[in-house]
């Protein structure tokens, strides 16, 4: 029967290196006050013995956990669905944290009870900072955590007032949508509708704002139905739009997943895309290139959003000053649907 080998201790490393336990502790915890030859001796002993620092004890010394929380106030069925926005953000965050030697703690907070649990966890010193993405409504949690001095960065502009300013990284929703609607106008479309996103999310609000602004300037009628960024809501909203205006000839859809549902409804209604109705989505997830026909869309830099949020948070946690607002550009990608 195999017997587990005892883990090498700090004392064993000190004995091997010929230094004190306190010196080993300083080297392991990244101190720069130890002479280079001694640091080399300690590192050599660590490698020879296979010593692994006790992270719990280390955090007591450094007051750091080397862990960052990413909080998504969403149901798990939504986060792990075929909407590739969430995986893209998570991938961007995790790659940036890996490069910095930090650990990602992914937390879903879809209910009031889970919000309280997350707040207790973050305030309990378990993480060095918190990232938020996909905020709904006026969520008090980012401001409450920031007020305690914990570094906080949001993906998307937080709605409502906050007790302290909260830094955020967002994309140019309004400019991206205006460019898409302008393309539809310039291509001769006369009756341009939209399937808007949830009115309790900044992405839903600002994408609808961009649509309204462009049509208002063009003196065109606005035809609006609401969805919730899911495929099924896009299908239902498209049926509603066809009931409102059977002669509509274009639709801007506030997410690619909703646009996929809208394409299905148009096909069932006997409308050809783009001959009868042009369709443009938003996000440029992988699905957009495989719809029938391939979907024109506004590309947002999803992974870069996660990476930029993380860089901002790490700088904030290091005590550096950061720009409180960063807005990333979008790009219109034209395919056969428009």
mmCIF file of C-alpha atoms in Angstrom:
data_model
loop_
_atom_site.group_PDB
_atom_site.id
_atom_site.type_symbol
_atom_site.label_atom_id
_atom_site.label_comp_id
_atom_site.label_asym_id
_atom_site.label_seq_id
_atom_site.Cartn_x
_atom_site.Cartn_y
_atom_site.Cartn_z
ATOM 1 C CA UNK A 1 0.000 0.000 0.000
ATOM 2 C CA UNK A 2 1.425 3.363 -1.005
ATOM 3 C CA UNK A 3 2.062 5.855 1.785
ATOM 4 C CA UNK A 4 1.732 9.563 1.107
ATOM 5 C CA UNK A 5 5.046 11.355 1.439
ATOM 6 C CA UNK A 6 5.081 14.196 3.962
ATOM 7 C CA UNK A 7 5.045 17.615 2.352
ATOM 8 C CA UNK A 8 8.339 19.494 2.613
ATOM 9 C CA UNK A 9 8.149 22.237 5.238
ATOM 10 C CA UNK A 10 9.498 25.767 5.387
ATOM 11 C CA UNK A 11 11.959 24.550 8.027
ATOM 12 C CA UNK A 12 13.267 21.834 5.691
ATOM 13 C CA UNK A 13 13.858 24.413 2.954
ATOM 14 C CA UNK A 14 15.669 26.679 5.452
ATOM 15 C CA UNK A 15 17.907 23.800 6.572
ATOM 16 C CA UNK A 16 18.722 22.820 2.967
ATOM 17 C CA UNK A 17 19.506 26.440 2.002
ATOM 18 C CA UNK A 18 21.437 27.142 5.196
ATOM 19 C CA UNK A 19 19.334 30.167 6.139
ATOM 20 C CA UNK A 20 16.683 31.040 8.685
ATOM 21 C CA UNK A 21 12.998 30.168 8.357
ATOM 22 C CA UNK A 22 12.172 33.888 8.247
ATOM 23 C CA UNK A 23 14.516 34.369 5.274
ATOM 24 C CA UNK A 24 12.835 31.531 3.365
ATOM 25 C CA UNK A 25 9.439 33.064 4.120
ATOM 26 C CA UNK A 26 10.531 36.435 2.762
ATOM 27 C CA UNK A 27 11.867 34.910 -0.468
ATOM 28 C CA UNK A 28 8.806 32.735 -1.017
ATOM 29 C CA UNK A 29 6.513 35.744 -0.484
ATOM 30 C CA UNK A 30 8.367 37.819 -3.084
ATOM 31 C CA UNK A 31 10.424 40.132 -0.889
ATOM 32 C CA UNK A 32 13.168 42.060 -2.687
ATOM 33 C CA UNK A 33 15.136 42.836 0.484
ATOM 34 C CA UNK A 34 17.041 39.517 0.461
ATOM 35 C CA UNK A 35 20.436 39.412 -1.257
ATOM 36 C CA UNK A 36 20.394 37.737 -4.665
ATOM 37 C CA UNK A 37 22.806 34.862 -3.771
ATOM 38 C CA UNK A 38 20.610 33.951 -0.804
ATOM 39 C CA UNK A 39 17.468 34.138 -2.964
ATOM 40 C CA UNK A 40 19.102 31.743 -5.427
ATOM 41 C CA UNK A 41 20.011 29.315 -2.637
ATOM 42 C CA UNK A 42 16.445 29.357 -1.332
ATOM 43 C CA UNK A 43 14.947 28.853 -4.785
ATOM 44 C CA UNK A 44 17.318 25.956 -5.402
ATOM 45 C CA UNK A 45 16.296 24.321 -2.127
ATOM 46 C CA UNK A 46 12.615 24.847 -2.957
ATOM 47 C CA UNK A 47 13.088 23.145 -6.305
ATOM 48 C CA UNK A 48 15.138 20.254 -4.929
ATOM 49 C CA UNK A 49 12.659 19.501 -2.152
ATOM 50 C CA UNK A 50 9.539 20.165 -4.207
ATOM 51 C CA UNK A 51 8.282 22.649 -1.627
ATOM 52 C CA UNK A 52 4.834 24.143 -2.311
ATOM 53 C CA UNK A 53 3.891 27.243 -0.258
ATOM 54 C CA UNK A 54 0.855 27.021 1.998
ATOM 55 C CA UNK A 55 -1.391 29.569 0.261
ATOM 56 C CA UNK A 56 -3.644 30.026 3.274
ATOM 57 C CA UNK A 57 -0.669 30.904 5.480
ATOM 58 C CA UNK A 58 0.842 33.049 2.727
ATOM 59 C CA UNK A 59 -2.350 35.080 2.424
ATOM 60 C CA UNK A 60 -2.170 35.876 6.146
ATOM 61 C CA UNK A 61 1.291 37.365 5.590
ATOM 62 C CA UNK A 62 0.686 39.184 2.297
ATOM 63 C CA UNK A 63 -3.008 40.013 2.852
ATOM 64 C CA UNK A 64 -3.579 38.740 -0.678
ATOM 65 C CA UNK A 65 -5.413 35.654 -1.920
ATOM 66 C CA UNK A 66 -4.248 35.804 -5.566
ATOM 67 C CA UNK A 67 -7.894 35.126 -6.484
ATOM 68 C CA UNK A 68 -10.271 37.323 -8.476
ATOM 69 C CA UNK A 69 -14.036 36.792 -8.561
ATOM 70 C CA UNK A 70 -16.066 37.137 -11.746
ATOM 71 C CA UNK A 71 -19.707 37.595 -10.774
ATOM 72 C CA UNK A 72 -22.432 36.961 -13.350
ATOM 73 C CA UNK A 73 -25.961 37.820 -12.131
ATOM 74 C CA UNK A 74 -27.459 35.234 -14.461
ATOM 75 C CA UNK A 75 -29.015 31.783 -14.303
ATOM 76 C CA UNK A 76 -26.656 28.905 -15.037
ATOM 77 C CA UNK A 77 -28.917 27.832 -17.925
ATOM 78 C CA UNK A 78 -28.225 31.173 -19.595
ATOM 79 C CA UNK A 79 -24.477 31.331 -18.894
ATOM 80 C CA UNK A 80 -23.892 27.801 -20.186
ATOM 81 C CA UNK A 81 -26.284 27.994 -23.147
ATOM 82 C CA UNK A 82 -25.164 28.381 -26.777
ATOM 83 C CA UNK A 83 -24.924 32.152 -26.332
ATOM 84 C CA UNK A 84 -21.172 32.554 -26.760
ATOM 85 C CA UNK A 85 -20.961 35.982 -25.133
ATOM 86 C CA UNK A 86 -20.500 34.634 -21.610
ATOM 87 C CA UNK A 87 -17.881 32.003 -22.541
ATOM 88 C CA UNK A 88 -16.019 34.709 -24.488
ATOM 89 C CA UNK A 89 -15.894 37.036 -21.490
ATOM 90 C CA UNK A 90 -14.880 34.206 -19.159
ATOM 91 C CA UNK A 91 -12.125 33.139 -21.571
ATOM 92 C CA UNK A 92 -10.764 36.693 -21.808
ATOM 93 C CA UNK A 93 -10.765 37.074 -18.016
ATOM 94 C CA UNK A 94 -9.181 33.681 -17.340
ATOM 95 C CA UNK A 95 -6.375 34.170 -19.872
ATOM 96 C CA UNK A 96 -5.455 37.547 -18.406
ATOM 97 C CA UNK A 97 -5.522 36.173 -14.859
ATOM 98 C CA UNK A 98 -3.436 33.163 -15.858
ATOM 99 C CA UNK A 99 -0.807 35.461 -17.318
ATOM 100 C CA UNK A 100 -0.768 37.372 -14.018
ATOM 101 C CA UNK A 101 -0.553 34.220 -11.901
ATOM 102 C CA UNK A 102 -4.025 34.748 -10.423
ATOM 103 C CA UNK A 103 -6.920 32.374 -9.830
ATOM 104 C CA UNK A 104 -10.419 32.894 -11.273
ATOM 105 C CA UNK A 105 -13.414 32.343 -9.000
ATOM 106 C CA UNK A 106 -16.577 32.207 -11.154
ATOM 107 C CA UNK A 107 -19.777 32.981 -9.258
ATOM 108 C CA UNK A 108 -23.378 33.112 -10.467
ATOM 109 C CA UNK A 109 -25.729 35.391 -8.541
ATOM 110 C CA UNK A 110 -29.215 35.106 -9.996
ATOM 111 C CA UNK A 111 -31.300 35.652 -6.835
ATOM 112 C CA UNK A 112 -31.414 37.939 -3.798
ATOM 113 C CA UNK A 113 -30.133 35.082 -1.624
ATOM 114 C CA UNK A 114 -27.201 34.416 -3.925
ATOM 115 C CA UNK A 115 -26.411 38.161 -3.984
ATOM 116 C CA UNK A 116 -26.132 38.096 -0.195
ATOM 117 C CA UNK A 117 -23.962 34.987 -0.306
ATOM 118 C CA UNK A 118 -21.632 36.566 -2.871
ATOM 119 C CA UNK A 119 -21.425 39.786 -0.848
ATOM 120 C CA UNK A 120 -20.450 37.874 2.305
ATOM 121 C CA UNK A 121 -17.876 35.857 0.384
ATOM 122 C CA UNK A 122 -16.230 38.883 -1.248
ATOM 123 C CA UNK A 123 -16.237 40.959 1.938
ATOM 124 C CA UNK A 124 -14.798 38.004 3.855
ATOM 125 C CA UNK A 125 -11.384 38.526 2.291
ATOM 126 C CA UNK A 126 -11.521 35.507 -0.007
ATOM 127 C CA UNK A 127 -10.664 37.495 -3.162
ATOM 128 C CA UNK A 128 -8.432 40.447 -4.061
ATOM 129 C CA UNK A 129 -10.979 42.041 -6.386
ATOM 130 C CA UNK A 130 -14.291 41.550 -8.141
ATOM 131 C CA UNK A 131 -15.370 41.712 -11.789
ATOM 132 C CA UNK A 132 -19.032 42.011 -12.757
ATOM 133 C CA UNK A 133 -20.639 41.258 -16.115
ATOM 134 C CA UNK A 134 -24.265 41.190 -17.337
ATOM 135 C CA UNK A 135 -25.686 43.446 -14.637
ATOM 136 C CA UNK A 136 -29.478 43.775 -14.490
ATOM 137 C CA UNK A 137 -31.268 46.883 -13.263
ATOM 138 C CA UNK A 138 -29.873 49.013 -10.459
ATOM 139 C CA UNK A 139 -27.704 46.409 -8.750
ATOM 140 C CA UNK A 140 -26.331 47.725 -5.414
ATOM 141 C CA UNK A 141 -23.677 45.020 -5.074
ATOM 142 C CA UNK A 142 -20.822 46.603 -7.118
ATOM 143 C CA UNK A 143 -21.113 49.888 -5.201
ATOM 144 C CA UNK A 144 -21.441 48.126 -1.851
ATOM 145 C CA UNK A 145 -18.252 46.138 -2.449
ATOM 146 C CA UNK A 146 -16.349 49.149 -3.806
ATOM 147 C CA UNK A 147 -17.336 51.148 -0.727
ATOM 148 C CA UNK A 148 -15.421 48.668 1.459
ATOM 149 C CA UNK A 149 -12.239 49.404 -0.506
ATOM 150 C CA UNK A 150 -12.346 46.184 -2.525
ATOM 151 C CA UNK A 151 -11.253 46.780 -6.160
ATOM 152 C CA UNK A 152 -14.300 46.460 -8.450
ATOM 153 C CA UNK A 153 -14.624 46.738 -12.248
ATOM 154 C CA UNK A 154 -17.854 46.204 -14.177
ATOM 155 C CA UNK A 155 -18.373 44.948 -17.690
ATOM 156 C CA UNK A 156 -20.942 47.448 -18.936
ATOM 157 C CA UNK A 157 -21.991 50.753 -17.420
ATOM 158 C CA UNK A 158 -23.728 50.203 -14.067
ATOM 159 C CA UNK A 159 -27.236 51.644 -13.942
ATOM 160 C CA UNK A 160 -28.343 54.065 -11.220
ATOM 161 C CA UNK A 161 -26.455 55.913 -8.520
ATOM 162 C CA UNK A 162 -23.585 54.330 -6.575
ATOM 163 C CA UNK A 163 -22.243 55.306 -3.129
ATOM 164 C CA UNK A 164 -18.766 55.399 -4.688
ATOM 165 C CA UNK A 165 -17.730 55.566 -8.357
ATOM 166 C CA UNK A 166 -17.303 52.108 -9.919
ATOM 167 C CA UNK A 167 -14.957 51.710 -12.885
ATOM 168 C CA UNK A 168 -16.325 49.966 -15.943
ATOM 169 C CA UNK A 169 -15.397 48.738 -19.412
ATOM 170 C CA UNK A 170 -18.051 48.735 -22.132
ATOM 171 C CA UNK A 171 -18.419 48.631 -25.904
ATOM 172 C CA UNK A 172 -19.807 51.326 -28.199
ATOM 173 C CA UNK A 173 -23.358 49.991 -28.386
ATOM 174 C CA UNK A 174 -24.922 53.195 -29.681
ATOM 175 C CA UNK A 175 -22.316 53.883 -32.366
ATOM 176 C CA UNK A 176 -22.343 50.267 -33.525
ATOM 177 C CA UNK A 177 -26.121 50.161 -33.879
ATOM 178 C CA UNK A 178 -26.289 53.528 -35.614
ATOM 179 C CA UNK A 179 -23.795 52.265 -38.187
ATOM 180 C CA UNK A 180 -25.881 49.137 -38.790
ATOM 181 C CA UNK A 181 -29.141 51.062 -39.188
ATOM 182 C CA UNK A 182 -27.426 53.612 -41.415
ATOM 183 C CA UNK A 183 -26.295 50.764 -43.680
ATOM 184 C CA UNK A 184 -29.904 49.566 -43.949
ATOM 185 C CA UNK A 185 -31.058 53.091 -44.809
ATOM 186 C CA UNK A 186 -28.291 53.586 -47.367
ATOM 187 C CA UNK A 187 -29.179 50.273 -49.041
ATOM 188 C CA UNK A 188 -32.723 51.550 -49.666
ATOM 189 C CA UNK A 189 -34.665 49.873 -46.861
ATOM 190 C CA UNK A 190 -37.785 51.859 -46.002
ATOM 191 C CA UNK A 191 -39.476 50.196 -43.016
ATOM 192 C CA UNK A 192 -36.786 49.231 -40.515
ATOM 193 C CA UNK A 193 -37.865 47.505 -37.301
ATOM 194 C CA UNK A 194 -35.874 46.373 -34.276
ATOM 195 C CA UNK A 195 -35.935 43.558 -31.752
ATOM 196 C CA UNK A 196 -34.553 45.271 -28.671
ATOM 197 C CA UNK A 197 -32.863 43.638 -25.683
ATOM 198 C CA UNK A 198 -34.005 43.703 -22.049
ATOM 199 C CA UNK A 199 -34.795 47.225 -20.793
ATOM 200 C CA UNK A 200 -33.095 46.481 -17.454
ATOM 201 C CA UNK A 201 -29.649 46.014 -19.052
ATOM 202 C CA UNK A 202 -27.390 48.754 -20.391
ATOM 203 C CA UNK A 203 -26.801 46.737 -23.592
ATOM 204 C CA UNK A 204 -30.551 46.549 -24.221
ATOM 205 C CA UNK A 205 -31.061 50.227 -23.405
ATOM 206 C CA UNK A 206 -28.191 51.615 -25.488
ATOM 207 C CA UNK A 207 -28.777 49.404 -28.535
ATOM 208 C CA UNK A 208 -32.373 50.610 -28.629
ATOM 209 C CA UNK A 209 -31.132 54.186 -28.163
ATOM 210 C CA UNK A 210 -28.862 53.822 -31.201
ATOM 211 C CA UNK A 211 -31.712 52.483 -33.333
ATOM 212 C CA UNK A 212 -34.073 55.278 -32.279
ATOM 213 C CA UNK A 213 -31.474 58.004 -32.820
ATOM 214 C CA UNK A 214 -30.647 56.930 -36.375
ATOM 215 C CA UNK A 215 -34.283 56.568 -37.466
ATOM 216 C CA UNK A 216 -35.243 59.834 -35.790
ATOM 217 C CA UNK A 217 -32.595 61.665 -37.828
ATOM 218 C CA UNK A 218 -33.841 59.954 -40.992
ATOM 219 C CA UNK A 219 -37.458 60.857 -40.211
ATOM 220 C CA UNK A 220 -38.528 57.201 -40.303
ATOM 221 C CA UNK A 221 -41.130 55.363 -38.267
ATOM 222 C CA UNK A 222 -39.819 53.259 -35.379
ATOM 223 C CA UNK A 223 -41.176 49.708 -35.078
ATOM 224 C CA UNK A 224 -40.081 48.033 -31.835
ATOM 225 C CA UNK A 225 -40.551 44.648 -30.160
ATOM 226 C CA UNK A 226 -38.730 43.473 -27.028
ATOM 227 C CA UNK A 227 -36.720 40.291 -26.466
ATOM 228 C CA UNK A 228 -34.460 38.992 -23.705
ATOM 229 C CA UNK A 229 -31.362 38.044 -25.744
ATOM 230 C CA UNK A 230 -32.536 34.431 -26.156
ATOM 231 C CA UNK A 231 -33.269 32.679 -29.457
ATOM 232 C CA UNK A 232 -36.897 31.965 -28.584
ATOM 233 C CA UNK A 233 -37.593 35.586 -27.624
ATOM 234 C CA UNK A 234 -36.230 36.646 -31.020
ATOM 235 C CA UNK A 235 -38.635 34.304 -32.791
ATOM 236 C CA UNK A 236 -41.614 35.573 -30.788
ATOM 237 C CA UNK A 237 -40.645 39.237 -31.226
ATOM 238 C CA UNK A 238 -40.288 38.776 -34.993
ATOM 239 C CA UNK A 239 -43.853 37.471 -35.177
ATOM 240 C CA UNK A 240 -44.975 40.540 -33.229
ATOM 241 C CA UNK A 241 -43.165 42.852 -35.654
ATOM 242 C CA UNK A 242 -44.765 41.193 -38.680
ATOM 243 C CA UNK A 243 -48.163 41.696 -37.049
ATOM 244 C CA UNK A 244 -47.379 45.367 -36.431
ATOM 245 C CA UNK A 245 -46.125 45.998 -39.956
ATOM 246 C CA UNK A 246 -46.431 43.183 -42.515
ATOM 247 C CA UNK A 247 -44.549 45.337 -45.032
ATOM 248 C CA UNK A 248 -41.377 45.876 -43.005
ATOM 249 C CA UNK A 249 -38.285 45.271 -45.117
ATOM 250 C CA UNK A 250 -35.458 45.282 -42.554
ATOM 251 C CA UNK A 251 -34.857 44.493 -38.898
ATOM 252 C CA UNK A 252 -31.980 45.253 -36.583
ATOM 253 C CA UNK A 253 -31.812 42.616 -33.837
ATOM 254 C CA UNK A 254 -29.976 43.428 -30.593
ATOM 255 C CA UNK A 255 -28.224 40.042 -30.354
ATOM 256 C CA UNK A 256 -27.176 37.319 -32.777
ATOM 257 C CA UNK A 257 -29.017 34.654 -30.820
ATOM 258 C CA UNK A 258 -32.290 36.606 -31.100
ATOM 259 C CA UNK A 259 -31.521 37.194 -34.778
ATOM 260 C CA UNK A 260 -31.276 33.432 -35.273
ATOM 261 C CA UNK A 261 -34.795 33.089 -33.858
ATOM 262 C CA UNK A 262 -35.985 35.950 -36.046
ATOM 263 C CA UNK A 263 -34.611 34.256 -39.168
ATOM 264 C CA UNK A 264 -36.612 31.145 -38.320
ATOM 265 C CA UNK A 265 -39.822 33.160 -37.984
ATOM 266 C CA UNK A 266 -39.194 34.972 -41.266
ATOM 267 C CA UNK A 267 -38.623 31.656 -43.038
ATOM 268 C CA UNK A 268 -41.841 30.225 -41.574
ATOM 269 C CA UNK A 269 -43.701 33.356 -42.737
ATOM 270 C CA UNK A 270 -42.420 32.906 -46.285
ATOM 271 C CA UNK A 271 -40.189 36.020 -46.165
ATOM 272 C CA UNK A 272 -36.903 35.767 -48.059
ATOM 273 C CA UNK A 273 -33.754 37.141 -46.424
ATOM 274 C CA UNK A 274 -32.426 39.516 -47.621
ATOM 275 C CA UNK A 275 -34.696 39.896 -50.692
ATOM 276 C CA UNK A 276 -37.821 40.714 -48.674
ATOM 277 C CA UNK A 277 -36.344 41.509 -45.259
ATOM 278 C CA UNK A 278 -32.728 42.387 -44.436
ATOM 279 C CA UNK A 279 -31.479 41.315 -40.992
ATOM 280 C CA UNK A 280 -28.547 42.583 -38.921
ATOM 281 C CA UNK A 281 -27.641 41.249 -35.473
ATOM 282 C CA UNK A 282 -25.201 42.248 -32.749
ATOM 283 C CA UNK A 283 -22.257 40.369 -31.130
ATOM 284 C CA UNK A 284 -20.706 38.351 -34.006
ATOM 285 C CA UNK A 285 -20.701 35.058 -32.158
ATOM 286 C CA UNK A 286 -19.561 32.004 -34.151
ATOM 287 C CA UNK A 287 -23.181 31.116 -34.951
ATOM 288 C CA UNK A 288 -23.513 34.275 -37.091
ATOM 289 C CA UNK A 289 -21.394 32.763 -39.849
ATOM 290 C CA UNK A 290 -23.489 29.574 -39.988
ATOM 291 C CA UNK A 291 -27.085 30.840 -40.073
ATOM 292 C CA UNK A 292 -29.098 30.590 -43.295
ATOM 293 C CA UNK A 293 -28.240 33.012 -44.792
ATOM 294 C CA UNK A 294 -25.050 34.011 -42.910
ATOM 295 C CA UNK A 295 -25.860 36.867 -40.553
ATOM 296 C CA UNK A 296 -24.649 40.437 -40.926
ATOM 297 C CA UNK A 297 -23.879 41.731 -37.446
ATOM 298 C CA UNK A 298 -22.173 44.320 -35.295
ATOM 299 C CA UNK A 299 -19.011 42.722 -33.928
ATOM 300 C CA UNK A 300 -18.193 43.503 -30.335
ATOM 301 C CA UNK A 301 -14.738 42.438 -29.014
ATOM 302 C CA UNK A 302 -16.063 39.943 -26.469
ATOM 303 C CA UNK A 303 -12.794 38.375 -25.317
ATOM 304 C CA UNK A 304 -11.068 41.758 -25.327
ATOM 305 C CA UNK A 305 -13.826 43.062 -23.059
ATOM 306 C CA UNK A 306 -12.941 40.363 -20.517
ATOM 307 C CA UNK A 307 -9.221 40.993 -20.877
ATOM 308 C CA UNK A 308 -9.551 44.766 -20.528
ATOM 309 C CA UNK A 309 -11.788 44.476 -17.457
ATOM 310 C CA UNK A 310 -9.194 42.205 -15.862
ATOM 311 C CA UNK A 311 -6.239 44.461 -16.669
ATOM 312 C CA UNK A 312 -8.078 47.405 -15.155
ATOM 313 C CA UNK A 313 -8.883 45.441 -12.013
ATOM 314 C CA UNK A 314 -5.318 44.179 -11.558
ATOM 315 C CA UNK A 315 -3.993 47.722 -11.873
ATOM 316 C CA UNK A 316 -6.569 48.927 -9.372
ATOM 317 C CA UNK A 317 -5.622 46.121 -6.950
ATOM 318 C CA UNK A 318 -1.962 47.139 -7.291
ATOM 319 C CA UNK A 319 -2.831 50.659 -6.163
ATOM 320 C CA UNK A 320 -2.471 52.252 -9.599
ATOM 321 C CA UNK A 321 -4.711 54.980 -10.969
ATOM 322 C CA UNK A 322 -6.876 53.882 -13.900
ATOM 323 C CA UNK A 323 -9.253 55.461 -16.356
ATOM 324 C CA UNK A 324 -12.664 54.977 -14.731
ATOM 325 C CA UNK A 325 -14.396 54.445 -18.087
ATOM 326 C CA UNK A 326 -13.067 52.493 -21.080
ATOM 327 C CA UNK A 327 -15.238 52.077 -24.195
ATOM 328 C CA UNK A 328 -14.145 49.547 -26.829
ATOM 329 C CA UNK A 329 -15.036 50.012 -30.522
ATOM 330 C CA UNK A 330 -17.454 47.875 -32.518
ATOM 331 C CA UNK A 331 -17.378 46.926 -36.212
ATOM 332 C CA UNK A 332 -20.107 46.236 -38.773
ATOM 333 C CA UNK A 333 -19.575 42.834 -40.391
ATOM 334 C CA UNK A 334 -21.596 42.397 -43.586
ATOM 335 C CA UNK A 335 -22.744 38.961 -44.704
ATOM 336 C CA UNK A 336 -25.576 37.793 -46.953
ATOM 337 C CA UNK A 337 -28.483 38.616 -44.611
ATOM 338 C CA UNK A 338 -28.023 42.342 -45.316
#
